[in-house]
Amino acid sequence: MTDRPVSRFPVPDLEDMPQDIRDRILAVQEKSGFVPNVFLALAHRPDEFRAFFAYHDALMDKPGPISNAEREMIVVATSAANQCQYCVVAHGAILRIRAKDRLIADQVAINYRKADITPRQTAMLDFAMKVSQQAYAVDDADMEVLRGHGFTDEDIWDIAAISAFFGMSNRLANVTSMRPNDEFYAMGR
């Protein structure tokens, strides 16, 4: 544990937050046993907090052929490329739990091409990384590769949207110097 701040921007006290944001934070705290610092840091801007988590939930909490663990793989791989410590640590913990694999998050963060994942997952991450790092170069051939692994156009949209959303999230986390909660490091190990 350290005394380092959660963010380089002001973090409002829980009692000073709008009721809907306070309720969301308390629900997360009840479920996880702590408040992830992203909630505290983004509470600085309530309208943006609401928009951020609405889009996050729309992308990350949905059923479909891309599993919740695979969605977290996208976040971990692209966040590592964007050097976002907060997202690699926090979503790495979630990936370990969702995949029921204590090694996968570290493998994906360091070099997903050598991770113990399927060829389908590698293709998914190749595309997510291209969206994250070279979206201007995405072309029809990229779509065909994914379709060859059984991804639909809707799945491809999800992969791209997750990568793009977390590109924005990574940049905010880096600018705010958002600190990962100590609790994340031991989760799922």
mmCIF file of N, CA and C in Angstrom, residues 15 26 61 82 126 159:
data_model
loop_
_atom_site.group_PDB
_atom_site.id
_atom_site.type_symbol
_atom_site.label_atom_id
_atom_site.label_comp_id
_atom_site.label_asym_id
_atom_site.label_seq_id
_atom_site.Cartn_x
_atom_site.Cartn_y
_atom_site.Cartn_z
ATOM 1 N N GLU A 15 -19.587 11.267 -0.534
ATOM 2 C CA GLU A 15 -20.816 11.968 -0.123
ATOM 3 C C GLU A 15 -21.106 13.204 -0.977
ATOM 4 N N LEU A 26 -21.060 2.281 -4.754
ATOM 5 C CA LEU A 26 -21.338 1.433 -3.590
ATOM 6 C C LEU A 26 -21.705 0.016 -4.011
ATOM 7 N N ASP A 61 -20.434 -6.141 -21.223
ATOM 8 C CA ASP A 61 -21.388 -6.971 -20.480
ATOM 9 C C ASP A 61 -22.510 -7.445 -21.380
ATOM 10 N N ASN A 82 -0.616 0.178 -25.468
ATOM 11 C CA ASN A 82 -0.765 1.603 -25.162
ATOM 12 C C ASN A 82 -0.096 1.989 -23.847
ATOM 13 N N ASP A 126 -4.974 -9.896 -33.162
ATOM 14 C CA ASP A 126 -4.262 -9.235 -34.258
ATOM 15 C C ASP A 126 -5.096 -8.064 -34.790
ATOM 16 N N ILE A 159 -15.192 -6.222 -31.633
ATOM 17 C CA ILE A 159 -13.735 -6.238 -31.437
ATOM 18 C C ILE A 159 -13.173 -4.841 -31.667
#
